[in-house]
């Protein structure tokens, strides 16, 4: 009679897997910033590293197009298909709601049929390049947690660059190059994400995987593969997130790689489907995007487990007596030691590294030497070893002394 039980367990396991398809169970840690506990002296709080849940980040962005008037429909235009220049029934008219294709349609709910999409003007100025920048701005640092997926309604571009900014759009770095011919377009060897190793994870590659023309009509997505990169540390099914978290904790470059404030999609050359551009019918060449997926979480330096969207702006709800949009500072009167980010280590609860009240005692200069140490103070306070705050016995903090897993 073991059989039924086994089946039940299997069914249970399957449903757990389905429920957590996006986020393996190991993502669940770090959802609490503090918890209530008791010591000999009475009730107290225990503080832990914490972070907001990952979410669909496209609800919180602003989109900017360059050139600003590149959206189709003003004046109205009729488009022909790439496959058949005599099939010209794609009409764009910005003044008619049913025929308009504004940028918002890249971020609306894509559950219905037919799809809704943004569309550019056609390549009227050929051979001058048809270059369009689509910039997505959050005005907040975001940590990516899943692949960026761009779904094209037109053919996928023959040349495109995905760029990122970490400083609110002041400077930009490429994330990935995309071309039908990487050598020709960017003088880069074509690679795929499978060529990347732990040691080359920060390398920027050019891929030809997402630029094949109209023949692959069913494959309309262009991806930036976050999960494949995570998998280099966390294993193919991201079962060992602890290992990834350990790496993120100790390697700033790696953390920064997945962190953004803005994204920019630089469309450089539309799909042409053939080796020669048909100069007599340029209405066949344009860009159209039906959906963009960006999944991530607010970066709160492990000092907040929620992030709110208020007055058009994302802000971490900082705990641990930190403050600022990313909880990047200690609150006034809580500067007894230098601010530091929370730590994922030790797994699974991490270390809060809370800011301590000034009354703990004055700290001299930058070296953090302490004067007038009060007798009840833990002598290890300065070197981030686990320590007890004098005001509230039982508060655990510090602890960067754990080896990476
Ligand atoms: C956009 O505006 C610029 C400058 O006003 C103009 O030269 C260009 O033709 C316009 N482009 C489109 C596609 O309407
Ligand atoms: C493209 O070809 C179709 C079919 O011949 C024609 O109806 C349309 O006007 C042409 N467009 C241009 C811009 O020549
Ligand atoms: C797009 O952005 C790049 C830099 O990221 C800039 O050089 C270019 O002028 C922008 N505009 C267009 C239309 O490409
Ligand atoms: C970005 O956020 C800051 C506050 O963090 C605000 O002052 C600024 O106006 C925002 N910028 C934009 C373009 O929304
Ligand atoms: C911040 O400081 C206040 C006042 O001392 C204290 O009640 C609170 O528990 C502190 N919070 C954290 C997370 O340390
Ligand atoms: Ca859409």
Short mmCIF file of C-alpha atoms and ligand atoms in Angstrom, two decimals:
data_model
loop_
_atom_site.label_atom_id
_atom_site.label_comp_id
_atom_site.label_asym_id
_atom_site.label_seq_id
_atom_site.Cartn_x
_atom_site.Cartn_y
_atom_site.Cartn_z
CA UNK A 1 0.00 0.00 0.00
CA UNK A 2 2.98 2.27 -0.50
CA UNK A 3 1.98 3.10 -4.00
CA UNK A 4 -0.78 5.65 -3.32
CA UNK A 5 1.38 7.52 -0.84
CA UNK A 6 4.20 7.71 -3.30
CA UNK A 7 1.87 9.04 -5.95
CA UNK A 8 0.50 11.60 -3.56
CA UNK A 9 3.95 12.73 -2.62
CA UNK A 10 4.90 13.00 -6.23
CA UNK A 11 1.78 15.02 -6.99
CA UNK A 12 2.57 17.26 -4.05
CA UNK A 13 6.12 17.73 -5.25
CA UNK A 14 4.89 18.55 -8.74
CA UNK A 15 2.51 21.16 -7.47
CA UNK A 16 5.24 22.69 -5.32
CA UNK A 17 7.45 22.86 -8.39
CA UNK A 18 4.70 24.49 -10.41
CA UNK A 19 3.93 27.01 -7.73
CA UNK A 20 7.56 27.99 -7.48
CA UNK A 21 8.45 27.80 -11.13
CA UNK A 22 9.70 31.36 -11.20
CA UNK A 23 11.34 31.29 -7.83
CA UNK A 24 12.76 28.08 -6.47
CA UNK A 25 11.99 27.57 -2.82
CA UNK A 26 15.43 28.82 -1.87
CA UNK A 27 14.38 32.32 -3.00
CA UNK A 28 12.06 32.40 -0.01
CA UNK A 29 14.75 33.33 2.48
CA UNK A 30 15.46 36.87 3.60
CA UNK A 31 11.82 37.84 3.76
CA UNK A 32 11.97 38.94 7.40
CA UNK A 33 13.99 41.90 8.70
CA UNK A 34 13.43 41.08 12.35
CA UNK A 35 11.71 38.61 14.54
CA UNK A 36 10.56 38.61 18.09
CA UNK A 37 12.42 36.57 20.67
CA UNK A 38 13.10 36.21 24.36
CA UNK A 39 16.21 36.35 26.47
CA UNK A 40 16.73 36.07 30.22
CA UNK A 41 16.05 39.79 30.43
CA UNK A 42 12.75 39.59 28.59
CA UNK A 43 11.42 40.06 25.06
CA UNK A 44 13.74 41.33 22.37
CA UNK A 45 14.15 41.60 18.60
CA UNK A 46 16.46 39.56 16.45
CA UNK A 47 17.56 41.28 13.27
CA UNK A 48 18.20 39.53 9.96
CA UNK A 49 19.24 40.41 6.44
CA UNK A 50 16.14 40.97 4.34
CA UNK A 51 15.10 41.91 0.83
CA UNK A 52 11.85 42.68 -1.00
CA UNK A 53 10.15 40.02 -3.05
CA UNK A 54 10.94 39.95 -6.75
CA UNK A 55 8.21 41.40 -8.95
CA UNK A 56 7.28 42.51 -12.45
CA UNK A 57 9.26 45.73 -12.68
CA UNK A 58 7.64 47.05 -15.87
CA UNK A 59 4.82 48.55 -13.82
CA UNK A 60 7.18 51.08 -12.28
CA UNK A 61 9.24 52.38 -15.18
CA UNK A 62 9.21 55.39 -17.44
CA UNK A 63 9.83 54.81 -21.13
CA UNK A 64 11.61 57.29 -23.40
CA UNK A 65 12.00 56.97 -27.17
CA UNK A 66 14.78 58.52 -29.22
CA UNK A 67 14.01 59.98 -31.71
CA UNK A 68 10.88 61.04 -29.80
CA UNK A 69 8.69 61.09 -32.92
CA UNK A 70 9.68 57.64 -34.17
CA UNK A 71 6.34 56.01 -33.25
CA UNK A 72 4.24 55.32 -36.37
CA UNK A 73 0.97 56.95 -37.30
CA UNK A 74 1.67 60.66 -37.59
CA UNK A 75 1.12 60.95 -40.50
CA UNK A 76 -0.74 57.64 -40.99
CA UNK A 77 1.19 54.96 -42.80
CA UNK A 78 0.42 51.58 -44.35
CA UNK A 79 2.91 48.74 -43.92
CA UNK A 80 3.59 45.70 -46.04
CA UNK A 81 4.76 42.38 -44.64
CA UNK A 82 8.34 41.22 -44.87
CA UNK A 83 7.29 37.91 -46.41
CA UNK A 84 5.05 39.35 -49.08
CA UNK A 85 5.42 42.93 -50.37
CA UNK A 86 1.93 42.73 -51.84
CA UNK A 87 0.35 42.11 -48.49
CA UNK A 88 -0.08 45.63 -47.18
CA UNK A 89 -2.84 45.71 -44.61
CA UNK A 90 -0.98 46.89 -41.51
CA UNK A 91 -2.27 50.41 -41.00
CA UNK A 92 -0.95 52.79 -38.36
CA UNK A 93 -2.78 55.98 -37.45
CA UNK A 94 -1.90 57.74 -34.22
CA UNK A 95 -5.20 59.63 -34.25
CA UNK A 96 -7.36 56.48 -34.22
CA UNK A 97 -7.23 54.41 -31.06
CA UNK A 98 -7.64 51.04 -32.79
CA UNK A 99 -4.88 51.84 -35.28
CA UNK A 100 -2.40 53.56 -32.93
CA UNK A 101 0.70 51.81 -31.58
CA UNK A 102 2.03 53.90 -28.66
CA UNK A 103 4.94 52.75 -26.44
CA UNK A 104 2.63 51.77 -23.53
CA UNK A 105 1.53 48.75 -25.54
CA UNK A 106 4.93 47.16 -24.85
CA UNK A 107 3.98 46.88 -21.17
CA UNK A 108 0.25 46.14 -21.09
CA UNK A 109 -1.23 42.80 -20.11
CA UNK A 110 -0.60 40.37 -22.96
CA UNK A 111 -3.37 37.89 -22.31
CA UNK A 112 -5.62 38.66 -25.21
CA UNK A 113 -5.58 37.97 -28.87
CA UNK A 114 -4.53 39.73 -31.05
CA UNK A 115 -1.48 41.16 -29.34
CA UNK A 116 -1.02 44.87 -28.74
CA UNK A 117 2.26 46.46 -29.76
CA UNK A 118 4.37 49.56 -30.23
CA UNK A 119 5.46 50.19 -33.80
CA UNK A 120 8.02 52.51 -35.36
CA UNK A 121 7.80 54.45 -38.61
CA UNK A 122 9.17 52.53 -41.56
CA UNK A 123 12.68 52.76 -42.98
CA UNK A 124 11.81 55.64 -45.31
CA UNK A 125 15.29 57.17 -45.10
CA UNK A 126 17.15 54.08 -46.28
CA UNK A 127 20.16 53.75 -46.56
CA UNK A 128 20.47 56.06 -43.55
CA UNK A 129 20.20 53.68 -40.55
CA UNK A 130 16.85 53.23 -38.84
CA UNK A 131 18.16 53.72 -35.29
CA UNK A 132 15.78 53.83 -32.33
CA UNK A 133 16.57 53.90 -28.62
CA UNK A 134 14.02 52.64 -26.15
CA UNK A 135 15.10 53.69 -22.67
CA UNK A 136 13.46 52.24 -19.56
CA UNK A 137 14.09 54.24 -16.38
CA UNK A 138 13.24 53.29 -12.83
CA UNK A 139 15.00 56.13 -11.00
CA UNK A 140 15.84 53.46 -8.44
CA UNK A 141 18.42 50.70 -8.29
CA UNK A 142 16.92 47.34 -9.20
CA UNK A 143 18.39 43.85 -8.96
CA UNK A 144 17.43 41.61 -11.87
CA UNK A 145 16.11 38.19 -10.88
CA UNK A 146 14.91 36.74 -14.19
CA UNK A 147 15.61 36.95 -17.91
CA UNK A 148 14.84 40.15 -19.77
CA UNK A 149 12.54 39.10 -22.60
CA UNK A 150 11.64 41.34 -25.53
CA UNK A 151 8.93 40.00 -27.84
CA UNK A 152 8.84 41.38 -31.35
CA UNK A 153 5.71 41.63 -33.45
CA UNK A 154 7.83 42.50 -36.48
CA UNK A 155 10.82 40.40 -37.48
CA UNK A 156 13.57 40.54 -34.85
CA UNK A 157 16.19 43.21 -35.55
CA UNK A 158 19.29 42.29 -37.51
CA UNK A 159 21.38 44.48 -35.22
CA UNK A 160 20.65 45.57 -31.71
CA UNK A 161 22.41 46.33 -28.41
CA UNK A 162 21.02 46.01 -24.92
CA UNK A 163 22.64 48.55 -22.60
CA UNK A 164 22.38 49.26 -18.90
CA UNK A 165 23.04 52.15 -16.59
CA UNK A 166 23.80 51.99 -12.90
CA UNK A 167 23.89 55.75 -12.37
CA UNK A 168 20.44 56.95 -13.44
CA UNK A 169 21.38 57.28 -17.11
CA UNK A 170 24.59 59.29 -16.80
CA UNK A 171 26.76 56.47 -18.14
CA UNK A 172 25.91 53.35 -20.13
CA UNK A 173 27.54 49.96 -20.56
CA UNK A 174 26.57 47.28 -23.06
CA UNK A 175 24.86 44.18 -21.60
CA UNK A 176 24.69 42.15 -24.79
CA UNK A 177 25.06 42.58 -28.56
CA UNK A 178 22.65 40.93 -30.98
CA UNK A 179 23.21 40.51 -34.73
CA UNK A 180 22.62 38.17 -37.65
CA UNK A 181 26.37 38.50 -38.22
CA UNK A 182 28.32 39.52 -35.11
CA UNK A 183 31.67 39.86 -36.89
CA UNK A 184 30.25 42.08 -39.58
CA UNK A 185 28.09 44.22 -37.30
CA UNK A 186 30.27 44.61 -34.19
CA UNK A 187 33.56 42.85 -35.07
CA UNK A 188 32.86 40.38 -32.27
CA UNK A 189 33.03 36.59 -32.37
CA UNK A 190 29.52 35.14 -32.10
CA UNK A 191 28.92 33.41 -28.77
CA UNK A 192 25.98 32.14 -26.79
CA UNK A 193 25.31 32.17 -23.09
CA UNK A 194 26.46 28.51 -23.02
CA UNK A 195 30.01 29.68 -23.76
CA UNK A 196 30.07 31.68 -20.53
CA UNK A 197 31.77 30.21 -17.44
CA UNK A 198 32.06 31.34 -13.83
CA UNK A 199 35.27 33.10 -14.81
CA UNK A 200 33.86 34.90 -17.84
CA UNK A 201 30.49 35.76 -16.40
CA UNK A 202 31.16 39.49 -16.59
CA UNK A 203 32.16 39.28 -20.27
CA UNK A 204 29.87 41.02 -22.71
CA UNK A 205 29.07 38.81 -25.69
CA UNK A 206 27.54 39.18 -29.13
CA UNK A 207 24.98 36.51 -29.96
CA UNK A 208 23.37 35.49 -33.24
CA UNK A 209 20.82 33.33 -31.47
CA UNK A 210 18.00 35.85 -31.48
CA UNK A 211 18.40 37.57 -34.82
CA UNK A 212 17.43 34.99 -37.39
CA UNK A 213 15.00 36.41 -39.88
CA UNK A 214 11.39 35.95 -40.82
CA UNK A 215 11.81 32.23 -41.55
CA UNK A 216 11.56 31.50 -37.82
CA UNK A 217 8.25 33.25 -37.58
CA UNK A 218 7.29 31.56 -34.36
CA UNK A 219 10.39 32.59 -32.50
CA UNK A 220 9.88 36.24 -31.77
CA UNK A 221 11.76 36.79 -28.55
CA UNK A 222 15.12 38.36 -27.80
CA UNK A 223 16.51 37.48 -24.40
CA UNK A 224 19.12 38.59 -21.95
CA UNK A 225 19.74 35.42 -19.98
CA UNK A 226 19.91 36.14 -16.27
CA UNK A 227 19.01 32.66 -15.05
CA UNK A 228 21.62 30.89 -17.17
CA UNK A 229 24.17 33.18 -15.56
CA UNK A 230 22.82 32.51 -12.06
CA UNK A 231 22.98 28.79 -12.88
CA UNK A 232 26.77 28.98 -13.21
CA UNK A 233 26.82 29.28 -9.42
CA UNK A 234 23.45 27.93 -8.33
CA UNK A 235 23.30 24.84 -10.55
CA UNK A 236 21.08 24.17 -13.59
CA UNK A 237 17.82 24.31 -11.67
CA UNK A 238 18.97 27.06 -9.30
CA UNK A 239 18.76 24.62 -6.41
CA UNK A 240 21.89 25.90 -4.76
CA UNK A 241 21.01 29.55 -4.35
CA UNK A 242 23.17 29.58 -1.23
CA UNK A 243 26.23 29.31 -3.41
CA UNK A 244 25.06 32.18 -5.61
CA UNK A 245 24.23 34.32 -2.58
CA UNK A 246 27.66 33.59 -1.13
CA UNK A 247 29.27 34.78 -4.36
CA UNK A 248 27.08 37.87 -4.57
CA UNK A 249 27.98 38.72 -1.01
CA UNK A 250 31.69 38.64 -1.56
CA UNK A 251 32.00 39.93 -5.15
CA UNK A 252 30.85 43.48 -5.76
CA UNK A 253 31.37 43.25 -9.54
CA UNK A 254 29.02 40.30 -9.70
CA UNK A 255 26.39 42.07 -7.63
CA UNK A 256 26.70 45.17 -9.79
CA UNK A 257 26.42 43.10 -12.97
CA UNK A 258 22.82 42.23 -12.12
CA UNK A 259 22.01 45.71 -10.80
CA UNK A 260 20.56 48.51 -12.93
CA UNK A 261 18.76 51.83 -12.72
CA UNK A 262 17.97 51.98 -16.46
CA UNK A 263 17.93 49.75 -19.51
CA UNK A 264 18.29 50.83 -23.10
CA UNK A 265 17.34 48.81 -26.16
CA UNK A 266 19.27 50.22 -29.12
CA UNK A 267 17.60 49.06 -32.31
CA UNK A 268 20.15 49.53 -35.08
CA UNK A 269 18.88 47.62 -38.11
CA UNK A 270 15.43 46.13 -38.68
CA UNK A 271 14.72 42.67 -40.04
CA UNK A 272 15.02 42.64 -43.82
CA UNK A 273 14.52 38.93 -44.40
CA UNK A 274 16.68 38.94 -47.51
CA UNK A 275 20.22 39.82 -48.40
CA UNK A 276 19.08 42.84 -50.41
CA UNK A 277 16.86 45.59 -49.08
CA UNK A 278 13.93 46.20 -51.44
CA UNK A 279 14.43 49.92 -52.05
CA UNK A 280 11.17 50.22 -53.93
CA UNK A 281 9.08 49.16 -50.99
CA UNK A 282 10.57 50.36 -47.72
CA UNK A 283 7.20 49.97 -45.96
CA UNK A 284 8.27 46.39 -45.29
CA UNK A 285 10.97 47.43 -42.80
CA UNK A 286 10.15 48.65 -39.32
CA UNK A 287 10.29 47.62 -35.65
CA UNK A 288 7.31 46.45 -33.63
CA UNK A 289 7.49 45.18 -30.04
CA UNK A 290 4.53 43.61 -28.27
CA UNK A 291 6.00 42.90 -24.86
CA UNK A 292 9.01 43.54 -22.62
CA UNK A 293 9.56 41.55 -19.44
CA UNK A 294 11.83 42.79 -16.67
CA UNK A 295 11.67 40.91 -13.39
CA UNK A 296 13.61 42.11 -10.38
CA UNK A 297 13.52 43.58 -6.94
CA UNK A 298 14.37 46.91 -5.38
CA UNK A 299 17.94 47.01 -4.15
CA UNK A 300 17.69 47.85 -0.46
CA UNK A 301 21.11 46.58 0.64
CA UNK A 302 19.42 43.79 2.61
CA UNK A 303 17.91 46.32 4.99
CA UNK A 304 14.25 46.20 3.81
CA UNK A 305 11.73 43.57 2.87
CA UNK A 306 9.35 45.89 1.13
CA UNK A 307 9.57 48.57 -1.48
CA UNK A 308 6.71 50.92 -2.14
CA UNK A 309 5.63 52.82 -5.24
CA UNK A 310 4.54 56.23 -4.07
CA UNK A 311 4.38 59.52 -5.97
CA UNK A 312 5.58 57.75 -9.13
CA UNK A 313 8.67 56.53 -7.34
CA UNK A 314 10.00 53.30 -5.85
CA UNK A 315 11.46 53.53 -2.35
CA UNK A 316 12.72 50.89 0.06
CA UNK A 317 10.96 50.82 3.42
CA UNK A 318 14.17 50.76 5.37
CA UNK A 319 14.60 48.89 8.63
CA UNK A 320 17.62 48.32 10.89
CA UNK A 321 17.71 52.11 11.45
CA UNK A 322 18.95 52.75 7.93
CA UNK A 323 17.56 55.35 5.54
CA UNK A 324 17.77 56.62 1.94
CA UNK A 325 16.13 55.28 -1.25
CA UNK A 326 18.35 52.14 -1.12
CA UNK A 327 18.78 52.10 2.71
CA UNK A 328 22.33 53.18 1.97
CA UNK A 329 22.94 55.26 5.11
CA UNK A 330 22.49 55.07 8.83
CA UNK A 331 19.73 57.23 10.29
CA UNK A 332 20.72 60.31 12.19
CA UNK A 333 21.53 59.35 15.78
CA UNK A 334 22.36 55.80 14.64
CA UNK A 335 25.91 56.32 13.51
CA UNK A 336 27.88 54.62 16.22
CA UNK A 337 29.61 52.63 13.52
CA UNK A 338 29.95 52.99 9.76
CA UNK A 339 26.98 51.89 7.66
CA UNK A 340 27.32 48.58 5.94
CA UNK A 341 25.04 46.52 3.75
CA UNK A 342 23.39 43.47 5.23
CA UNK A 343 25.01 40.17 4.38
CA UNK A 344 23.48 37.05 2.83
CA UNK A 345 25.86 35.08 5.01
CA UNK A 346 25.51 33.00 7.02
CA UNK A 347 22.86 31.20 4.95
CA UNK A 348 19.90 31.15 5.40
CA UNK A 349 19.22 34.16 7.61
CA UNK A 350 22.18 36.36 6.86
CA UNK A 351 23.45 39.19 9.01
CA UNK A 352 21.57 42.42 9.45
CA UNK A 353 24.51 44.75 10.19
CA UNK A 354 22.06 47.17 11.79
CA UNK A 355 22.99 50.76 12.50
CA UNK A 356 23.70 51.33 16.17
CA UNK A 357 22.60 54.32 18.23
CA UNK A 358 25.17 57.05 18.83
CA UNK A 359 24.71 56.64 22.56
CA UNK A 360 26.69 53.41 22.34
CA UNK A 361 29.71 55.68 22.73
CA UNK A 362 31.76 58.13 20.67
CA UNK A 363 33.92 56.79 17.88
CA UNK A 364 37.14 58.55 16.94
CA UNK A 365 38.06 59.36 13.34
CA UNK A 366 38.00 56.83 10.54
CA UNK A 367 39.68 53.97 12.34
CA UNK A 368 36.72 53.29 14.52
CA UNK A 369 38.69 53.27 17.78
CA UNK A 370 36.38 53.63 20.69
CA UNK A 371 36.81 55.94 23.65
CA UNK A 372 35.24 55.53 27.04
CA UNK A 373 34.09 52.04 26.41
CA UNK A 374 31.18 51.33 28.62
CA UNK A 375 31.69 48.27 30.73
CA UNK A 376 28.65 46.49 29.33
CA UNK A 377 29.81 46.82 25.73
CA UNK A 378 30.91 43.87 23.72
CA UNK A 379 34.58 44.56 22.97
CA UNK A 380 34.19 43.17 19.45
CA UNK A 381 31.81 45.87 18.28
CA UNK A 382 34.42 47.51 16.07
CA UNK A 383 35.34 44.54 13.96
CA UNK A 384 31.91 43.41 12.96
CA UNK A 385 31.96 40.24 14.98
CA UNK A 386 28.63 39.28 16.49
CA UNK A 387 27.90 41.82 19.15
CA UNK A 388 25.26 42.88 21.59
CA UNK A 389 23.77 46.33 21.61
CA UNK A 390 23.79 47.71 25.17
CA UNK A 391 20.35 49.31 24.87
CA UNK A 392 18.55 46.18 23.88
CA UNK A 393 20.24 43.03 25.08
CA UNK A 394 19.95 40.16 22.65
CA UNK A 395 20.19 42.13 19.42
CA UNK A 396 22.53 40.18 17.23
CA UNK A 397 24.52 42.09 14.67
CA UNK A 398 27.81 41.99 12.81
CA UNK A 399 29.31 38.74 11.64
CA UNK A 400 31.09 39.05 8.29
CA UNK A 401 33.40 36.29 9.42
CA UNK A 402 31.67 33.41 7.66
CA UNK A 403 33.48 31.70 4.82
CA UNK A 404 31.75 31.56 1.45
CA UNK A 405 29.95 28.27 0.97
C1 LIG B 1 10.99 63.66 -36.42
O1 LIG B 1 11.33 65.02 -36.23
C2 LIG B 1 12.49 65.41 -36.91
C3 LIG B 1 12.84 66.84 -36.51
O2 LIG B 1 11.68 67.57 -36.21
C4 LIG B 1 12.24 65.32 -38.43
O3 LIG B 1 13.40 65.70 -39.15
C5 LIG B 1 11.92 63.86 -38.75
O4 LIG B 1 11.57 63.73 -40.11
C6 LIG B 1 10.75 63.36 -37.90
N1 LIG B 1 10.68 61.92 -38.10
C7 LIG B 1 9.54 61.30 -38.30
C8 LIG B 1 9.65 59.83 -38.45
O5 LIG B 1 8.47 61.86 -38.35
C1 LIG B 2 4.75 48.25 -51.81
O1 LIG B 2 4.16 47.29 -52.67
C2 LIG B 2 2.75 47.24 -52.62
C3 LIG B 2 2.31 46.18 -53.59
O2 LIG B 2 2.89 46.40 -54.83
C4 LIG B 2 2.13 48.57 -52.97
O3 LIG B 2 0.75 48.51 -52.81
C5 LIG B 2 2.70 49.62 -52.09
O4 LIG B 2 2.22 50.87 -52.47
C6 LIG B 2 4.20 49.61 -52.17
N1 LIG B 2 4.76 50.58 -51.27
C7 LIG B 2 5.68 51.43 -51.64
C8 LIG B 2 6.12 52.39 -50.58
O5 LIG B 2 6.14 51.45 -52.75
C1 LIG B 3 20.92 56.22 -28.56
O1 LIG B 3 21.83 56.03 -27.47
C2 LIG B 3 23.19 56.10 -27.83
C3 LIG B 3 24.04 55.90 -26.60
O2 LIG B 3 23.56 54.88 -25.76
C4 LIG B 3 23.49 57.44 -28.50
O3 LIG B 3 24.82 57.43 -28.97
C5 LIG B 3 22.53 57.69 -29.66
O4 LIG B 3 22.75 58.97 -30.19
C6 LIG B 3 21.11 57.60 -29.16
N1 LIG B 3 20.11 57.91 -30.17
C7 LIG B 3 19.85 57.19 -31.27
C8 LIG B 3 18.71 57.62 -32.11
O5 LIG B 3 20.51 56.21 -31.60
C1 LIG B 4 14.11 60.55 -9.14
O1 LIG B 4 14.00 60.40 -7.74
C2 LIG B 4 14.42 61.53 -7.03
C3 LIG B 4 14.36 61.21 -5.56
O2 LIG B 4 14.98 59.99 -5.29
C4 LIG B 4 13.55 62.73 -7.36
O3 LIG B 4 13.98 63.86 -6.66
C5 LIG B 4 13.63 62.98 -8.86
O4 LIG B 4 12.74 64.00 -9.22
C6 LIG B 4 13.27 61.73 -9.63
N1 LIG B 4 13.53 61.94 -11.04
C7 LIG B 4 12.64 61.64 -12.00
C8 LIG B 4 13.06 61.92 -13.38
O5 LIG B 4 11.56 61.17 -11.74
C1 LIG B 5 15.80 51.73 15.69
O1 LIG B 5 15.85 52.56 16.81
C2 LIG B 5 14.69 52.56 17.64
C3 LIG B 5 14.91 53.55 18.77
O2 LIG B 5 16.02 53.16 19.57
C4 LIG B 5 14.42 51.17 18.15
O3 LIG B 5 13.23 51.18 18.93
C5 LIG B 5 14.28 50.25 17.00
O4 LIG B 5 14.10 48.95 17.44
C6 LIG B 5 15.49 50.32 16.10
N1 LIG B 5 15.25 49.47 14.98
C7 LIG B 5 16.15 48.64 14.53
C8 LIG B 5 15.72 47.79 13.38
O5 LIG B 5 17.27 48.54 14.97
CA1 LIG B 6 1.42 44.43 -25.59
#
